[in-house]
PDB file of C-alpha atoms in Angstrom:
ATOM      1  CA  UNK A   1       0.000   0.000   0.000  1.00  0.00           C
ATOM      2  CA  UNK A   2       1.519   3.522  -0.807  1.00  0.00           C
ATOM      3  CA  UNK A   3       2.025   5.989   1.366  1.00  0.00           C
ATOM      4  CA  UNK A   4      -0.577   8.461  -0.164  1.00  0.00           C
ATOM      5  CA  UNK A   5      -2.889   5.879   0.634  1.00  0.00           C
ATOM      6  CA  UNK A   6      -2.196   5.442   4.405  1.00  0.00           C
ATOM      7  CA  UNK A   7      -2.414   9.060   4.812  1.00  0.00           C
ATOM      8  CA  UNK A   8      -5.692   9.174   2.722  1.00  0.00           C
ATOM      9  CA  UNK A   9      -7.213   6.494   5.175  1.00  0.00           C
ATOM     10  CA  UNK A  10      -5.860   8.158   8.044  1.00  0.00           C
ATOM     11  CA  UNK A  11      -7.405  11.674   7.092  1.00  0.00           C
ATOM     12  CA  UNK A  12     -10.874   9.484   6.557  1.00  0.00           C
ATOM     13  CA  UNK A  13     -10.214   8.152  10.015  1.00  0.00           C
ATOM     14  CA  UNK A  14      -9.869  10.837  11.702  1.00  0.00           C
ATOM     15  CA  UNK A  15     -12.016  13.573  10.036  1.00  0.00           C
ATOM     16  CA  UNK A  16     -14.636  10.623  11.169  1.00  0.00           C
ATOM     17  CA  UNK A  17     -14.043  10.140  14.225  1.00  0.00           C
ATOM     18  CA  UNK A  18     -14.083  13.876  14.554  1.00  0.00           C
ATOM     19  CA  UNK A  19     -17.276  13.874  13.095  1.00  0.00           C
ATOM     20  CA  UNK A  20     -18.347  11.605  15.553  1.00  0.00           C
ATOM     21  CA  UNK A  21     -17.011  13.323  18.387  1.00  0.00           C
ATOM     22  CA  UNK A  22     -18.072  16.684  17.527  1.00  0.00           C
ATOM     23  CA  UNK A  23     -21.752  15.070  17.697  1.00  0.00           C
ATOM     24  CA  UNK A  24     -21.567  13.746  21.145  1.00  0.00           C
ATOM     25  CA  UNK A  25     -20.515  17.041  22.416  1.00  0.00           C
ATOM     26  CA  UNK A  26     -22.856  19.127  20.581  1.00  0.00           C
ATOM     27  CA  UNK A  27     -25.413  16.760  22.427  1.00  0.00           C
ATOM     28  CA  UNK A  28     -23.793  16.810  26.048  1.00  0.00           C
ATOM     29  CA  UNK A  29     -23.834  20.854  25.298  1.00  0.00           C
ATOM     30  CA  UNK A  30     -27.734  20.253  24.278  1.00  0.00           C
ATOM     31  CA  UNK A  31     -28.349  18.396  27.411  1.00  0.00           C
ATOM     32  CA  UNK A  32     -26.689  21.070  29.931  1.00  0.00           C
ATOM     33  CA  UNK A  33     -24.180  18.308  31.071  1.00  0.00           C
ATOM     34  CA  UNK A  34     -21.541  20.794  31.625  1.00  0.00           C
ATOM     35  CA  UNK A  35     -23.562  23.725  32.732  1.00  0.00           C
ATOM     36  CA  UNK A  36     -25.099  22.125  35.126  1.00  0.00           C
ATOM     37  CA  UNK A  37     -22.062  20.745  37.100  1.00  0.00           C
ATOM     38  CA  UNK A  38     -20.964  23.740  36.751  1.00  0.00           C
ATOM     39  CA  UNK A  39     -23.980  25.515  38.433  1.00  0.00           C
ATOM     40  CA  UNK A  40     -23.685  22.578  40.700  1.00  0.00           C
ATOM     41  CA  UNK A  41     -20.388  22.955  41.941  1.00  0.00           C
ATOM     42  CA  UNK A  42     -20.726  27.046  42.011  1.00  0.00           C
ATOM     43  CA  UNK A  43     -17.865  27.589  39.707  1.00  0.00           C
ATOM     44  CA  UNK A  44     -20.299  28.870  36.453  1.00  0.00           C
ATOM     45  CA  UNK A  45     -17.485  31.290  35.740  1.00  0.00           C
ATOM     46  CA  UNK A  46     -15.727  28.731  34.323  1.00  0.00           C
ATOM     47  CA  UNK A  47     -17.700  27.221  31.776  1.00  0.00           C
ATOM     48  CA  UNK A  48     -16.148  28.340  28.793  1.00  0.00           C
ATOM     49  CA  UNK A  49     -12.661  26.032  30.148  1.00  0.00           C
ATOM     50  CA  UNK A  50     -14.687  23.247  31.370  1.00  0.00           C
ATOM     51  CA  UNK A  51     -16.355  22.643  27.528  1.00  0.00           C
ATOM     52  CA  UNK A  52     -12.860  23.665  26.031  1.00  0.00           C
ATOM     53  CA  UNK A  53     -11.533  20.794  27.856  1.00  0.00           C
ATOM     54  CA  UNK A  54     -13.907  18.287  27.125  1.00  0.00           C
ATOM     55  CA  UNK A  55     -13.184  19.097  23.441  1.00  0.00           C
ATOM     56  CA  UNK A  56      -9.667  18.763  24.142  1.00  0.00           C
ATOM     57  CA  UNK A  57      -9.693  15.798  25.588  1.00  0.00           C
ATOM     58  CA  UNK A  58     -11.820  14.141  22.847  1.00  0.00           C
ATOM     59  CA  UNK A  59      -9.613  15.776  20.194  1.00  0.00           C
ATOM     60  CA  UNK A  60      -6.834  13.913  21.999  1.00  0.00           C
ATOM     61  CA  UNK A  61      -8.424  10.803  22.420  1.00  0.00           C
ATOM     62  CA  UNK A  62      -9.768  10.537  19.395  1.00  0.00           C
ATOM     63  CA  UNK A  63      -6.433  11.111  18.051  1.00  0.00           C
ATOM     64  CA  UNK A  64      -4.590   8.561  20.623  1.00  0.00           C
ATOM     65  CA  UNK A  65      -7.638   5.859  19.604  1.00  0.00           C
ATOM     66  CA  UNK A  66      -7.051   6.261  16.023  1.00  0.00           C
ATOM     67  CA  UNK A  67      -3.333   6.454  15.949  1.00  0.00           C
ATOM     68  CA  UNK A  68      -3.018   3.524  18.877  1.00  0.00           C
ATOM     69  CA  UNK A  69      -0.942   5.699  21.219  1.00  0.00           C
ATOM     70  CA  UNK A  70      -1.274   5.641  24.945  1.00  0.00           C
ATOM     71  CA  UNK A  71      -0.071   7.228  27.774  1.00  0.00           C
ATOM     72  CA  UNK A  72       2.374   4.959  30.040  1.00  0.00           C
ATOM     73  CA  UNK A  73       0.660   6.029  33.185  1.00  0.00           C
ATOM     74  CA  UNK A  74       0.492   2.300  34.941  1.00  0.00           C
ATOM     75  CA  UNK A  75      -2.116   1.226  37.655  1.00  0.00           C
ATOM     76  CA  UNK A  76      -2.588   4.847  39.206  1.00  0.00           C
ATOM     77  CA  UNK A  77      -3.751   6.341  35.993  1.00  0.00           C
ATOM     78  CA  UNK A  78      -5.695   3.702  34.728  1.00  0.00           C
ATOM     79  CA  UNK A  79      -7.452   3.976  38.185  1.00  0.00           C
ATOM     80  CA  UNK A  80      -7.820   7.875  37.666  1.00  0.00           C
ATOM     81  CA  UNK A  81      -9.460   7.302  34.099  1.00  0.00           C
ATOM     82  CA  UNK A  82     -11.876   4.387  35.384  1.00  0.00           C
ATOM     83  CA  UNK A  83     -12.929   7.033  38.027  1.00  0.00           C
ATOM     84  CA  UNK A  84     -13.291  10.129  35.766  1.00  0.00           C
ATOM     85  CA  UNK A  85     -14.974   8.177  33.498  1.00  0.00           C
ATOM     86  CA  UNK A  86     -17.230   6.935  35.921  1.00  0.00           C
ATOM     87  CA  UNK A  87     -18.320  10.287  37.045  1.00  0.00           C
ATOM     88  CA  UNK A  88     -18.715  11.254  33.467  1.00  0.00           C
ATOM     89  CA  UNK A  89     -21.026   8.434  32.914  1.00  0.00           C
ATOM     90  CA  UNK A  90     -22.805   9.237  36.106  1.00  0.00           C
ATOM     91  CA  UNK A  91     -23.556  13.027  35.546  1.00  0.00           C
ATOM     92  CA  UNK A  92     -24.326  12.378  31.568  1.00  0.00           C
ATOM     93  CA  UNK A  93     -27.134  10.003  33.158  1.00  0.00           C
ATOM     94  CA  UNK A  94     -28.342  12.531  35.930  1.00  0.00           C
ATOM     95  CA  UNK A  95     -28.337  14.709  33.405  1.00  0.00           C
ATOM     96  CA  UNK A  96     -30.639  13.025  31.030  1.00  0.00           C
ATOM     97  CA  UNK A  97     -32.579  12.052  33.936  1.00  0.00           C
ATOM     98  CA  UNK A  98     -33.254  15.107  34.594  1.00  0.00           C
ATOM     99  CA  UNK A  99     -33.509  16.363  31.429  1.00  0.00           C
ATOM    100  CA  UNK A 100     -36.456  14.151  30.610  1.00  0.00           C
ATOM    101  CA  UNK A 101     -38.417  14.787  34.174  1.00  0.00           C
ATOM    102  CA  UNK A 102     -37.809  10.851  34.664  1.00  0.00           C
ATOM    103  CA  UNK A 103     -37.424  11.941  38.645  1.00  0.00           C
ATOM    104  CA  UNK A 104     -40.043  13.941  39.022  1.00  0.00           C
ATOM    105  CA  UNK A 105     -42.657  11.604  37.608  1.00  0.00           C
ATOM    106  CA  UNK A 106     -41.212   8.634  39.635  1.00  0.00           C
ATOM    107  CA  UNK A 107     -42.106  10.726  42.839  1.00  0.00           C
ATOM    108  CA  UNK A 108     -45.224  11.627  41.487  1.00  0.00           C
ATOM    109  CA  UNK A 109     -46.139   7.785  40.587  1.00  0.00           C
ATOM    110  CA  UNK A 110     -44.867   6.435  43.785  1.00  0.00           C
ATOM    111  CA  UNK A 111     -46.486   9.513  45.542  1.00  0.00           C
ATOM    112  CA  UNK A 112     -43.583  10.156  47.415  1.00  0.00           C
ATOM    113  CA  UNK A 113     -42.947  13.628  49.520  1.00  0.00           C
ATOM    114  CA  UNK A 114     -39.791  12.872  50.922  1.00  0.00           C
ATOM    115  CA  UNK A 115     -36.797  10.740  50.590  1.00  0.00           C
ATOM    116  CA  UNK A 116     -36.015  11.649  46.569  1.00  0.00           C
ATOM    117  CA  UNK A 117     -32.088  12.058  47.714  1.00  0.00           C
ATOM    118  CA  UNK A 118     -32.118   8.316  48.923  1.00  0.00           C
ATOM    119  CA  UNK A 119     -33.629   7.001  45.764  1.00  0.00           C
ATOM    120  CA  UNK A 120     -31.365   8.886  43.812  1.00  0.00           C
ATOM    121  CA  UNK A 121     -28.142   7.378  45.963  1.00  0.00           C
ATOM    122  CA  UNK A 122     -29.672   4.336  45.366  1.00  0.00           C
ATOM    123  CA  UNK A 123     -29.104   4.871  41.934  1.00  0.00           C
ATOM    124  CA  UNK A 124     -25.641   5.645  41.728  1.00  0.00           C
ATOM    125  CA  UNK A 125     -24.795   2.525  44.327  1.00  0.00           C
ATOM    126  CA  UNK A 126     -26.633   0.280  41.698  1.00  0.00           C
ATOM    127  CA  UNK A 127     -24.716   1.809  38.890  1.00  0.00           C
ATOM    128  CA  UNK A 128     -21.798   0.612  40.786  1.00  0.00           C
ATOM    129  CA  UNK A 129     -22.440  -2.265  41.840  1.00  0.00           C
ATOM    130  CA  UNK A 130     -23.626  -2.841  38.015  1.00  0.00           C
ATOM    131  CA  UNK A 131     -20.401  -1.900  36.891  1.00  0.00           C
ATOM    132  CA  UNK A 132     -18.343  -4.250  39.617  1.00  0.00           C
ATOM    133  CA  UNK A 133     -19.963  -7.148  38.482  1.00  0.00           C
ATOM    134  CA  UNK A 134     -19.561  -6.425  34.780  1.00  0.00           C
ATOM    135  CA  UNK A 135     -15.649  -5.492  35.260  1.00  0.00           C
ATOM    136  CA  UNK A 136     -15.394  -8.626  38.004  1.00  0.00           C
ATOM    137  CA  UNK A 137     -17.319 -10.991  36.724  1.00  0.00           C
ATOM    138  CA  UNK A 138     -16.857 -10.374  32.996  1.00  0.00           C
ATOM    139  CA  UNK A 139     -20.424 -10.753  31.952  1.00  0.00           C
TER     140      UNK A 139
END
């Protein structure tokens, strides 16, 4: 294969995985993902660098996935990503959740007044223990 080839497939790669990328976060802008952890954690004044870095860090690992490069971080930083990625999952769900009213309605169906902050821990310790079982038991 010549080399104007490889770099033709690896423009096609990437321009599509940027594609692909720039469609997630145009959706987790959509949703408020960012906003609202921003609200949440009372640091709004920093938007702007929060969604700059999100887009960095999918430029970078879209670039890393396509080009198979890595960083040698060892057990620390694989346990860093598996956490940051968890709380990424986490708040993209909340935020959907919310998004959609899905909490709201449950309290209205079950008719409940109180305790909403109890159900909503005991959805993030089922998302855990979810994703124990998956990563122990390989299923």
């Amino acid at each position: 294969m010549s080399i104007w080839m490889n770099v033709l497939l690896a423009m096609i790669g990437l321009g599509g995985g940027m594609l692909v990328a720039g469609g997630l976060f145009a959706f987790l802008v959509t949703v408020g993902v960012v906003t609202r952890l921003a609200a949440g954690t009372k640091t709004a004044k920093f938007v702007m660098l929060y969604e700059d870095m999100a887009l960095l860090g999918g430029a970078i690992g879209n670039i890393a996935y396509v080009y198979g490069a890595g960083l040698p971080t060892g057990v620390v930083g694989f346990a860093l990503y598996g956490i940051s990625s968890g709380i990424f999952t986490g708040c993209l769900a909340a935020a959907l959740a919310e998004v959609i009213n899905m909490l709201p309605v449950l309290s209205e169906r079950l008719n409940m007044k109180k305790g909403m902050a109890v159900v909503m821990v005991a959805f993030a310790i089922g998302k855990l223990v979810g994703a124990w079982v998956h990563l122990i038991g390989g299923i």
